[in-house]
XYZ file of C-alpha atoms in Angstrom:
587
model
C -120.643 37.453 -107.048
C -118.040 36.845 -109.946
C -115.498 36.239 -106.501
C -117.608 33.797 -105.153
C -118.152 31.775 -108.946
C -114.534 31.822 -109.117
C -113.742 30.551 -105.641
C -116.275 27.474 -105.904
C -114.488 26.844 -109.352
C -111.274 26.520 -107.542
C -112.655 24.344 -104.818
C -114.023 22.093 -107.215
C -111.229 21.817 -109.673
C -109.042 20.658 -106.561
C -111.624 18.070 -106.010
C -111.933 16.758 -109.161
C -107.921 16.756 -109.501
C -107.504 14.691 -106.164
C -110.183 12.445 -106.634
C -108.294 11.592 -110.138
C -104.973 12.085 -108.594
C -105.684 8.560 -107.064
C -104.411 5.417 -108.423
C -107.647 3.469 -109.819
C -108.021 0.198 -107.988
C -110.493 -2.795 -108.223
C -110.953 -4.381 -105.204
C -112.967 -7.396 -104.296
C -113.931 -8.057 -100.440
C -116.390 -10.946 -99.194
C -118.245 -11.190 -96.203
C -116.637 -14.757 -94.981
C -114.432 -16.835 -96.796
C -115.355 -19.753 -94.996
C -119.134 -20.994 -94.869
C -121.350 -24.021 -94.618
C -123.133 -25.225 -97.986
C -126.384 -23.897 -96.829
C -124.808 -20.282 -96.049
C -124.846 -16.964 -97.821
C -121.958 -14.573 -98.647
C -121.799 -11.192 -99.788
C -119.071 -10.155 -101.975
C -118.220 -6.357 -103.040
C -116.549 -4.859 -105.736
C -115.578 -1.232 -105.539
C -113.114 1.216 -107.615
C -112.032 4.527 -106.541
C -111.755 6.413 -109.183
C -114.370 8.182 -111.109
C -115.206 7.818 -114.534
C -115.241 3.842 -114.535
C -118.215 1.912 -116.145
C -118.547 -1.478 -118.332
C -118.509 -3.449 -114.789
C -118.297 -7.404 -115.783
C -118.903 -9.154 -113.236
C -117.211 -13.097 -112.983
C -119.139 -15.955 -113.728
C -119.983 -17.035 -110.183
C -119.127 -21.003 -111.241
C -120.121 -22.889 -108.060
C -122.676 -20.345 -107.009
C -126.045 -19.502 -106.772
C -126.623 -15.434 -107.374
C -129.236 -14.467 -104.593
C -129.333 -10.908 -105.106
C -127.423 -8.751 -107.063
C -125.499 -6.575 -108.279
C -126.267 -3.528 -105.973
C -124.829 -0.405 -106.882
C -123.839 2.308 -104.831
C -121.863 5.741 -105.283
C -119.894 7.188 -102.157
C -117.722 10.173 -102.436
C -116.417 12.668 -99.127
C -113.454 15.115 -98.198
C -112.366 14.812 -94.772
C -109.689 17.000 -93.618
C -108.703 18.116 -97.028
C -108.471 14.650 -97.984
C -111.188 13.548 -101.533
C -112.340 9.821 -101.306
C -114.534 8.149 -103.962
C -115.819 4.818 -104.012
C -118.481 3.134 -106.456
C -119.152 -0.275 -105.487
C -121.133 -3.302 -107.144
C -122.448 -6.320 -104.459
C -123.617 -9.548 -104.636
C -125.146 -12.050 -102.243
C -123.990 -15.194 -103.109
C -124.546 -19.332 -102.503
C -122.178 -22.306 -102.854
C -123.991 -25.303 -104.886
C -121.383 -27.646 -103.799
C -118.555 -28.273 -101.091
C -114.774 -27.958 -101.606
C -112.046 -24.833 -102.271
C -114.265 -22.777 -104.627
C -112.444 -19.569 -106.747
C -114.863 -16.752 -107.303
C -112.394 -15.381 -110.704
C -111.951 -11.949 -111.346
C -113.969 -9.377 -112.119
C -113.467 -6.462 -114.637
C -114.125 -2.626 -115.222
C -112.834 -0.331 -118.045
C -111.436 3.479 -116.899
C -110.058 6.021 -119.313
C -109.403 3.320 -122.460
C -108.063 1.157 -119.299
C -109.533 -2.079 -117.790
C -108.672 -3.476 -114.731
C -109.218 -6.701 -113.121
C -109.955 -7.888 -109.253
C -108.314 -10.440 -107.936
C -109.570 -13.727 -107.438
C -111.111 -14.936 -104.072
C -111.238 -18.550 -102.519
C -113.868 -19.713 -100.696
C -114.185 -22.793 -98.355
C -117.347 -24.336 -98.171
C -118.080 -27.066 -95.803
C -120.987 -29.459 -94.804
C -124.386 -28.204 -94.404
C -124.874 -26.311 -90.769
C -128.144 -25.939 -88.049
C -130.075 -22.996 -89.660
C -133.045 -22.234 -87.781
C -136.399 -21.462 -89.863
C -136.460 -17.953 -89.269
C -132.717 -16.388 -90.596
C -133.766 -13.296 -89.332
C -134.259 -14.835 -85.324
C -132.133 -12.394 -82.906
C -130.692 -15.119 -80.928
C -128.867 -16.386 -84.587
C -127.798 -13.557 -85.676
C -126.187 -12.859 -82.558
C -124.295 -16.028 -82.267
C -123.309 -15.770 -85.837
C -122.030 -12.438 -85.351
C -120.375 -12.297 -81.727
C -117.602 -14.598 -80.581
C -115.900 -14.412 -77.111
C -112.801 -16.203 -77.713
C -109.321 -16.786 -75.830
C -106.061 -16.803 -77.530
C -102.956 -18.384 -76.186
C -99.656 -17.609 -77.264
C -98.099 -20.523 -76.793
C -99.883 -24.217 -76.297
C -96.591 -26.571 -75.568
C -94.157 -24.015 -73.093
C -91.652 -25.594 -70.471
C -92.968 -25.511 -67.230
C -91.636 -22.470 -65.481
C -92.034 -20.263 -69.100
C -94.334 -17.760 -69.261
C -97.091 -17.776 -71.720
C -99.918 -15.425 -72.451
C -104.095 -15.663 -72.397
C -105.966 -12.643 -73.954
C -109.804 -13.036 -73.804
C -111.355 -11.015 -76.892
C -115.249 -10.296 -77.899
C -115.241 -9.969 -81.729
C -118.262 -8.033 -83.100
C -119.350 -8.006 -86.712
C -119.932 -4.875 -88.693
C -123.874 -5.910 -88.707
C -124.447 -5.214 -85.151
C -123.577 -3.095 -81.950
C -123.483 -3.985 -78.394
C -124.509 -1.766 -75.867
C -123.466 -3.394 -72.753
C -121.132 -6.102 -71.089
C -120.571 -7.782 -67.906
C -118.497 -10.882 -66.720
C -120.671 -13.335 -65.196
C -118.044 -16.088 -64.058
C -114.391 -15.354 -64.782
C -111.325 -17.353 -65.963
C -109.605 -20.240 -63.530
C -105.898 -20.958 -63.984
C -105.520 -24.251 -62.338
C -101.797 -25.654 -62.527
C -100.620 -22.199 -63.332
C -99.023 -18.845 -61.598
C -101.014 -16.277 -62.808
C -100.758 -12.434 -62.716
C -103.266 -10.430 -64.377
C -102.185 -7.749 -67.048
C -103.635 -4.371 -66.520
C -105.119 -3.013 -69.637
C -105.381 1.135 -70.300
C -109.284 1.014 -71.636
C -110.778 -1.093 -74.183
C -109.476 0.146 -77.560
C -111.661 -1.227 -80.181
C -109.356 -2.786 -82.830
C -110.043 -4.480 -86.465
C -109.158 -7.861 -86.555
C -110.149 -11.011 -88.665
C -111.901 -14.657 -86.937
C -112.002 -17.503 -89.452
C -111.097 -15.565 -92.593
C -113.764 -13.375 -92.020
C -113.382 -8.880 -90.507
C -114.137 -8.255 -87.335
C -114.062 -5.497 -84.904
C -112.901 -6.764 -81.601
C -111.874 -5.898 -77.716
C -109.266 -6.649 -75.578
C -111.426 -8.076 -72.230
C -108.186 -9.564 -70.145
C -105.057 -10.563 -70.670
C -103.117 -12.761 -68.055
C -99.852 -13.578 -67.155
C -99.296 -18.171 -66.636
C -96.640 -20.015 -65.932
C -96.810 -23.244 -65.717
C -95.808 -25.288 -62.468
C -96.753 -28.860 -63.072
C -96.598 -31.144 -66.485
C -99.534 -32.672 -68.289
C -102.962 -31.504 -69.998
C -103.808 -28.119 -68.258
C -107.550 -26.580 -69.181
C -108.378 -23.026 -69.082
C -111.568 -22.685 -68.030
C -114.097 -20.314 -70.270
C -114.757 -17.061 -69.344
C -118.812 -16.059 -69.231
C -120.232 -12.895 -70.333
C -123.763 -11.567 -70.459
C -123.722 -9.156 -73.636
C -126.745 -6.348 -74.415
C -126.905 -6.845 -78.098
C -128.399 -4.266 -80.995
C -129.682 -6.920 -83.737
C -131.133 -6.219 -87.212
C -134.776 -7.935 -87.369
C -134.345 -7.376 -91.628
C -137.349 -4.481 -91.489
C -136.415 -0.929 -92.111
C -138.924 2.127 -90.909
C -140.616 4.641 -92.677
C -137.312 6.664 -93.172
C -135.529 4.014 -94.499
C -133.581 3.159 -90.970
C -132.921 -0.271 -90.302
C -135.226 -1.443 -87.365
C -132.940 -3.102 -84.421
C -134.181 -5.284 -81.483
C -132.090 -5.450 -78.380
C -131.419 -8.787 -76.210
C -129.504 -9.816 -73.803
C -127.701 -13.116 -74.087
C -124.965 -14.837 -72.249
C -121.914 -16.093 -74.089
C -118.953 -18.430 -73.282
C -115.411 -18.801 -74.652
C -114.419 -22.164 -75.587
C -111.963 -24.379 -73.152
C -107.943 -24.227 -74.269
C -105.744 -26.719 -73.017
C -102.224 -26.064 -72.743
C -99.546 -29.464 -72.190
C -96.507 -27.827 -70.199
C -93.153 -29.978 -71.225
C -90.884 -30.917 -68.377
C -86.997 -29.576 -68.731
C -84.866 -31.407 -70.193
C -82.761 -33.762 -68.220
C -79.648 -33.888 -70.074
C -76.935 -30.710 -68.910
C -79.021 -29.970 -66.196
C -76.509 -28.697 -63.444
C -76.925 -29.735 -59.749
C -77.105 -26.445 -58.498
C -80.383 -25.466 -60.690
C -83.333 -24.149 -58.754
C -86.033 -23.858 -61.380
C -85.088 -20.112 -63.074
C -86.353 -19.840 -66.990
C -85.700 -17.238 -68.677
C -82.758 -14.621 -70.182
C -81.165 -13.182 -66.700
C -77.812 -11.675 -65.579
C -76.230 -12.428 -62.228
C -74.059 -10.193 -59.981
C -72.256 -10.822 -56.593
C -71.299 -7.536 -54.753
C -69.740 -6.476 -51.636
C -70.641 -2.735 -50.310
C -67.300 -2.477 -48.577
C -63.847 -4.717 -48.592
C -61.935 -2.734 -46.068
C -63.152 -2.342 -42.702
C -62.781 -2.888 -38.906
C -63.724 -5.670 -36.534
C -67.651 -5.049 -35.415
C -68.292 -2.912 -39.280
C -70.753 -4.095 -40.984
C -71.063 -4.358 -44.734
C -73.898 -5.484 -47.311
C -73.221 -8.886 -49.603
C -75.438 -8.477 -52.713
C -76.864 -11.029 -54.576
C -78.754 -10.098 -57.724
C -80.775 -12.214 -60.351
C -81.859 -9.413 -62.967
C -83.728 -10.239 -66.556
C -86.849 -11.463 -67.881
C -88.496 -14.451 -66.662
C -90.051 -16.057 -63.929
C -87.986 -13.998 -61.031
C -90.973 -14.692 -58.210
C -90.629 -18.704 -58.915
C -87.608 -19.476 -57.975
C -84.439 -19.274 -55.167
C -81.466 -17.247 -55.423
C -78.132 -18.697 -54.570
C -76.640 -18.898 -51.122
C -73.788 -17.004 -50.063
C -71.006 -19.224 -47.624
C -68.784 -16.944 -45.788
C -65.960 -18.076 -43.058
C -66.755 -18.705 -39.798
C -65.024 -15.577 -38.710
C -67.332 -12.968 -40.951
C -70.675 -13.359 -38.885
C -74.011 -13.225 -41.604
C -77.364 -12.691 -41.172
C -80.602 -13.625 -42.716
C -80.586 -12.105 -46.096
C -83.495 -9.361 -46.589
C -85.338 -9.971 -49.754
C -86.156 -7.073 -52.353
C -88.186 -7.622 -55.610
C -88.428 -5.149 -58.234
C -90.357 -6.546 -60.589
C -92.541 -5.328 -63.297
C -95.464 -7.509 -65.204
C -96.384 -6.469 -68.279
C -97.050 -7.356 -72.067
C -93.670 -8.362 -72.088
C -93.683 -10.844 -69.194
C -91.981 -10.586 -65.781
C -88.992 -8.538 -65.859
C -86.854 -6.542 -63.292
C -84.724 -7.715 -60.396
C -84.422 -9.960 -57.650
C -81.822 -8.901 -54.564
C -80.892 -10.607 -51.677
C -78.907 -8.544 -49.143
C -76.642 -9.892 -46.504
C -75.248 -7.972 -43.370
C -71.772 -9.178 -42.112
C -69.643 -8.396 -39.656
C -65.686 -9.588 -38.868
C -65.309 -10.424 -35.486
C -61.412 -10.862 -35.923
C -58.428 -8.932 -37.896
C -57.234 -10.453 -40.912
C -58.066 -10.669 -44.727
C -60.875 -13.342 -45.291
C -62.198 -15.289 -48.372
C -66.232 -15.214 -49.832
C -65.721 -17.709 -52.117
C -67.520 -17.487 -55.902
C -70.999 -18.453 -55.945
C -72.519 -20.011 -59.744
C -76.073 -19.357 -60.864
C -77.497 -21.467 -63.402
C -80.799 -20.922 -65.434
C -83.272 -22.340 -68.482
C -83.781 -20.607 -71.934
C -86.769 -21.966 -73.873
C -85.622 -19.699 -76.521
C -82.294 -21.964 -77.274
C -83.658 -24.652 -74.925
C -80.270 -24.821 -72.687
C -79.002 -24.603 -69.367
C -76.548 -21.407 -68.715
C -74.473 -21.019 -65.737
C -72.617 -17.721 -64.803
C -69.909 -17.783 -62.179
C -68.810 -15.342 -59.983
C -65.563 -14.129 -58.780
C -63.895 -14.356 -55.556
C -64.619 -11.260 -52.808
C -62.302 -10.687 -50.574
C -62.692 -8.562 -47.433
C -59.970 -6.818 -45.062
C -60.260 -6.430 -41.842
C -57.744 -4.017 -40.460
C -58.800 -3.256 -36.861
C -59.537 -5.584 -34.163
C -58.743 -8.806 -31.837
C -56.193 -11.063 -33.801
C -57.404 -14.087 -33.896
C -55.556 -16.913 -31.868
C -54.425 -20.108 -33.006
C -53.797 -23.133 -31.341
C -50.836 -25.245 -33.366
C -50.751 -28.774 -31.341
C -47.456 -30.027 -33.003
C -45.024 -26.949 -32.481
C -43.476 -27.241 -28.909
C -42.620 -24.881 -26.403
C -39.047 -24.962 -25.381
C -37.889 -24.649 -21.974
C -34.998 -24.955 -19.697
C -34.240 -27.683 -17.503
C -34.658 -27.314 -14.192
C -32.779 -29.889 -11.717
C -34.124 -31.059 -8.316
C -32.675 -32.909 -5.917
C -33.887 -36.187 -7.570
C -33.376 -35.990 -10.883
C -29.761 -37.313 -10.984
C -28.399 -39.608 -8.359
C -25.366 -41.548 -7.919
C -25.099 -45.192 -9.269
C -25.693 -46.943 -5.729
C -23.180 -50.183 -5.566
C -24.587 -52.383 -2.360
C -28.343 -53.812 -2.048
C -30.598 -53.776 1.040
C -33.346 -56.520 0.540
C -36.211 -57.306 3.688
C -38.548 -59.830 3.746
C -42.575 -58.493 3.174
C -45.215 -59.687 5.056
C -47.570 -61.860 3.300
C -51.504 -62.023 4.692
C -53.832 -64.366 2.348
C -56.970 -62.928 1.201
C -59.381 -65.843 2.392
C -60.642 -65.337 5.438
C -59.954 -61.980 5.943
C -62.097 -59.057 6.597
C -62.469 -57.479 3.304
C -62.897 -61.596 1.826
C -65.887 -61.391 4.405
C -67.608 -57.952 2.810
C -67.240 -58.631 -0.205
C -69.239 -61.746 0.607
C -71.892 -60.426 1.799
C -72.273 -57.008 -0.015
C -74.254 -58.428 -3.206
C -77.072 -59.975 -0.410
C -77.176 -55.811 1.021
C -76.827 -54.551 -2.606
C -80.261 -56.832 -3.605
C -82.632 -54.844 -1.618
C -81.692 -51.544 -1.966
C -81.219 -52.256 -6.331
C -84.811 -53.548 -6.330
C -85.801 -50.333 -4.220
C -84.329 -48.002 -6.731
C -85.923 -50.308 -9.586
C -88.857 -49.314 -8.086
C -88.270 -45.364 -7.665
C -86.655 -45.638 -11.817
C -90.140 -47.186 -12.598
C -92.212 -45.131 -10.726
C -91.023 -41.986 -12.178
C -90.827 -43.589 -16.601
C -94.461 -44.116 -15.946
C -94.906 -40.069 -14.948
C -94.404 -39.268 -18.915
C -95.485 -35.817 -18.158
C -92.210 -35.398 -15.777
C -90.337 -37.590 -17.520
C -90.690 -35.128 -20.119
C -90.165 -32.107 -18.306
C -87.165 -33.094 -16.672
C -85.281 -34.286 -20.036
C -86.232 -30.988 -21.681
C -84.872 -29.251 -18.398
C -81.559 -30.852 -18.878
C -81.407 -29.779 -22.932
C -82.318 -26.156 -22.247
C -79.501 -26.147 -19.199
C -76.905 -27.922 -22.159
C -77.320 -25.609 -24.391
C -77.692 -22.155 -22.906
C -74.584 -22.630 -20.233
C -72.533 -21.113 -22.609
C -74.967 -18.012 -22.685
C -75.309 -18.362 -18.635
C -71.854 -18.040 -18.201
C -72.157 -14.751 -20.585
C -74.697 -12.725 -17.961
C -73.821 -9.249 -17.613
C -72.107 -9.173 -20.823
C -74.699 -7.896 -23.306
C -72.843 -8.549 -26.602
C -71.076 -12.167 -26.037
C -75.061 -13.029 -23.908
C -76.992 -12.299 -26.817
C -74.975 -13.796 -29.172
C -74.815 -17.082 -27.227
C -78.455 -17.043 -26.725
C -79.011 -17.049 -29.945
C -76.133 -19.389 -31.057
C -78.365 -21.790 -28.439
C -81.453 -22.011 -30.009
C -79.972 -22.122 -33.635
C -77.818 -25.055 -32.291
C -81.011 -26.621 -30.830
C -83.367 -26.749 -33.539
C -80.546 -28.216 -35.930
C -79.760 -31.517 -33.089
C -83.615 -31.398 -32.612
C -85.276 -31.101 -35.979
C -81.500 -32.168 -38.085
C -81.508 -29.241 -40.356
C -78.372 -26.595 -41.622
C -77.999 -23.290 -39.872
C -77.787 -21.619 -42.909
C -82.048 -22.980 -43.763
C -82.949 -21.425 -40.231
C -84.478 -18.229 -41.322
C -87.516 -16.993 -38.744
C -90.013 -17.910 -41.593
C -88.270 -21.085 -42.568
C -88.760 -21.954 -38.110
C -92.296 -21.460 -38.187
C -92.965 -23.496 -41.203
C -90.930 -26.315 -39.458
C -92.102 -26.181 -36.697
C -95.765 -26.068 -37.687
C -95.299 -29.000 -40.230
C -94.286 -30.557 -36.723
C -97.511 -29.552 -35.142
C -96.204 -27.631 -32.553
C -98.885 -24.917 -31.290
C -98.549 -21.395 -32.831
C -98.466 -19.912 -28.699
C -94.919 -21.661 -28.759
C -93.735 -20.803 -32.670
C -94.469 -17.327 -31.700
C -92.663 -17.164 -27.923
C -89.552 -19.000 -30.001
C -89.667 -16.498 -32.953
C -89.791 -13.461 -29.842
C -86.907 -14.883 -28.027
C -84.986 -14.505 -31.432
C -86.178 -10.782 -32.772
C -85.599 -9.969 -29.112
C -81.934 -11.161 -29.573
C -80.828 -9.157 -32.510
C -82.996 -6.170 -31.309
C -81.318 -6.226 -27.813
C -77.534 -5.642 -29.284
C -78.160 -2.665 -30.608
C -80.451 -1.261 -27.238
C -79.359 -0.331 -23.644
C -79.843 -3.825 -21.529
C -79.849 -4.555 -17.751
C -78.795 -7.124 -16.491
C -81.954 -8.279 -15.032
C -83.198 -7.779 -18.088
C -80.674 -10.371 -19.461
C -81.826 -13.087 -16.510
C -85.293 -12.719 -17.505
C -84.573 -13.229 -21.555
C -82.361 -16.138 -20.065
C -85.331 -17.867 -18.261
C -87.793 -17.304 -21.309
C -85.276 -18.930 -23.477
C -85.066 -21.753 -21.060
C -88.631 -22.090 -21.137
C -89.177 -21.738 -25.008
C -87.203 -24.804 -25.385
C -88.635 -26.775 -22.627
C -92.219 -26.185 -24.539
C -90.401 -27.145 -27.392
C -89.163 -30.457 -26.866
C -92.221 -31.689 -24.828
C -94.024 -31.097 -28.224
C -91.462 -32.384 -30.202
């Protein structure tokens, strides 16, 4: 028994010791520092250290004492840990508007007094109070506010800004369930929503005043277009505990629960356009901080290897809004359509990762050939200038294969003479002259033909005139026939290629590249297979045709790599022929 005496003793010696260990504090909270003239505050006082007493509270100039001072005595030990707080409250309100100073209140500890500091309070024009303070529906608007914060209200277009939708919740009340009735729109913006682990509940302050609040949704814009851009509110219909002011028999505050929708309030957001001045020619719209890299897999290789050109935009920014620069390579390194990767990551920080466009060449010739440098330039909003970063030359060796012929016209092949029996003769010193016979024109046979030949040519000019005019008005053949004669131009060089599957294939497709850029006047280098079909659909050609053109191509760069007949080759021949006769009848 004396054990147990002395083991309480030391458990409450330690307590006393901690809770005096503390450094005594008064502090001084309010409810709301901001309020309309017809509005109640409460304000608290509290010290943590026992032993205090002589509380003096301030004057309260400016206000009207409502209720007050409540006292209240809190003490706990959590987790070895001795908190004490004894607290004095007031409910307060303002006689007049203006910046009002509630002054400091005092409290003597130990021989010791100390003072609170002093709180201002804003107090504004009278607001809509309904007769009933205690109705649900007020109370819950005064105490829950769905509201969206921007981070930024002027960005560039192209820089990425943030929206994060929170529900604040006051202290008073609790909310029991939530559900989004009509969500955000981002008009004028790309958007990309931010994936958020659970709904943390976080303290926070909204208009001077403490809150507990949520995270709901956070986006991702960008703007893409200047001007006054409005977020539209998101709406929420909220299950909400409320006080009703009446307390059962226990003492327990008596709740009511509705249900009642809430909105947040519009923000508008005015994008700025880049600035003119030091923009370079070659800009395509990237904003951000990025890094730029040219690469070649390999430098050294034979005629028919391939290797990989890599083109890489990596940094933070807006990577999916925007084109990457275009390799040029000489004439005797054949490229292909780059293949696009994206590795990019949205999160609180924005987009960041890497963009990579990867080009297959092949030599076709030996010899050491030039990629010239290729320049990337790009936006910072955060120093608001244009940077460009330049590349250096690649060079690639080609060390096996054809050489590569060359036709010089001014160097001349020399050659011996050779004599004939012609070529020199002696000087001849005598002359032989006879007279020629002279027939006159007039009269003669041919005078007489040529007489009559424009009276035989009549007829048979105005027959043809007729046959010419007959077949303009068939439109429909007309047609047919002149897109009959364009296939035949340009797939003879591929005709004369049957039976040889590399040098067919390649002149097939070398064909219909060369056609669309004489039909449609646009650069080899923009005739990707998605770039065709969105030409040739802006051109209203049907999608049966788009799709037998786009065929004919895959089947081309499939076929070089595959075993091929050569009836097989005939038939892709004729399908090609007949791809571009559709073509040009719609076009």
């Amino acid at each position: 028994m004396e054990f147990r005496k002395g083991y309480l003793f030391l458990i409450f010696s330690f307590l006393t010791f901690s809770v005096f260990a503390q450094q005594a504090e008064l502090e001084v909270n309010v409810s709301k520092n901001k309020l309309g003239l017809n509005q109640r505050l409460r304000i608290e006082f509290s010290i943590n250290k026992q032993g205090a007493d002589d509380f003096t509270p301030p004057k309260f100039s400016d206000f009207k004492v409502i209720q007050g001072p409540s006292q209240s005595v809190s003490q706990s030990w959590i987790n070895g840990k001795v908190s004490f707080s004894q607290s004095y409250t007031y409910i307060l309100q303002p006689t007049r508007k203006g910046e009002l100073i509630i002054d400091a209140a005092s409290i003597k500890i130990n021989g010791t007094t100390l003072n609170s500091k002093m709180i201002k309070i804003i107090v504004l024009d009278a607001i809509d109070v309904p007769e009933n303070p205690n109705d649900p529906n007020y109370i819950a608007e005064q105490n829950i506010h769905l509201v969206a914060e921007i981070s930024k209200s002027k960005p560039y277009v192209g820089e990425g800004i943030y929206v994060e939708y929170r529900l604040y919740v006051s202290e008073n009340i609790s909310v029991y369930d939530t559900s989004v009735t009509e969500a955000p729109q981002y008009n004028g913006f790309w958007n990309q929503e931010i994936k958020i682990n659970g709904f943390p509940v976080k303290m926070g302050k909204y208009n001077g005043e403490n809150y507990r609040y949520i995270v709901l949704q956070k986006a991702l814009l960008i703007p893409t277009k200047t001007g006054r851009l409005t977020l539209d509110p998101m709406k929420m219909d909220i299950t909400i505990g409320v006080p009703t002011g009446r307390a059962d028999f226990f003492g327990n505050v008596i709740t009511k629960n509705i249900r009642k929708e809430f909105s947040s309030p519009k923000k508008v957001i005015s994008p700025e356009s880049l600035p003119f001045e030091g923009k370079p020619e070659n800009f395509t719209g990237a904003v951000g901080q990025f890094n730029f890299d040219v690469s070649l897999s390999k430098d050294i290789l034979k005629a028919n290897e391939s290797s990989q050109i890599k083109v890489v935009v990596s940094g933070k920014g807006n990577l999916k809004l925007f084109e990457l620069p275009t390799v040029e390579t000489p004439a005797e390194l054949e490229k292909y359509q780059p293949e696009r990767k994206e590795n990019v990551r949205i999160t609180t920080d924005g987009l960041s990762g890497s963009v990579t466009d990867s080009y297959t060449v092949v030599p076709q010739y030996k010899g050491k050939y030039k990629i010239p440098n290729v320049s990337f330039s790009y936006f910072n909003p955060d120093t608001k200038k244009y940077n460009t970063i330049n590349t250096e030359d690649l060079y690639v060796d080609v060390t096996e294969g054809k050489e590569l012929l060359t036709n010089n016209a001014n160097s001349a092949e020399k050659k011996n003479v050779v004599t004939t029996g012609n070529n020199f003769r002696y000087i001849q010193t005598q002359s032989t002259f006879t007279t020629s016979e002279n027939n006159d024109f007039y009269k003669s046979y041919l005078f007489y033909i040529l007489l009559l030949l424009p009276l035989a040519i009549i007829p048979i000019g105005i027959i043809i005139a007729k046959n010419n005019e007959k077949r303009n008005s068939d439109l429909v053949g007309l047609k047919l026939r002149k897109a009959e004669r364009l296939a035949k131009k340009y797939l003879s060089e591929a005709q004369k290629q049957l039976g040889k599957k590399e040098a067919f294939y390649e002149s097939l497709e070398r064909a219909l590249h060369n056609y669309l850029k004489a039909k449609l006047n646009i650069e080899i280098v923009d005739i990707s297979k998605e770039n065709i079909a969105k030409i040739l659909e802006k051109r209203n050609v049907n999608e049966t045709s788009i799709k037998q053109f786009i065929d004919v191509l895959k089947a081309s760069d499939f076929a070089r790599y595959t075993p091929v007949t050569d009836t097989e080759m005939k038939q892709e021949f004729e399908r090609a022929k007949q791809v571009i006769v559709e073509l040009d009848k719609q076009l």
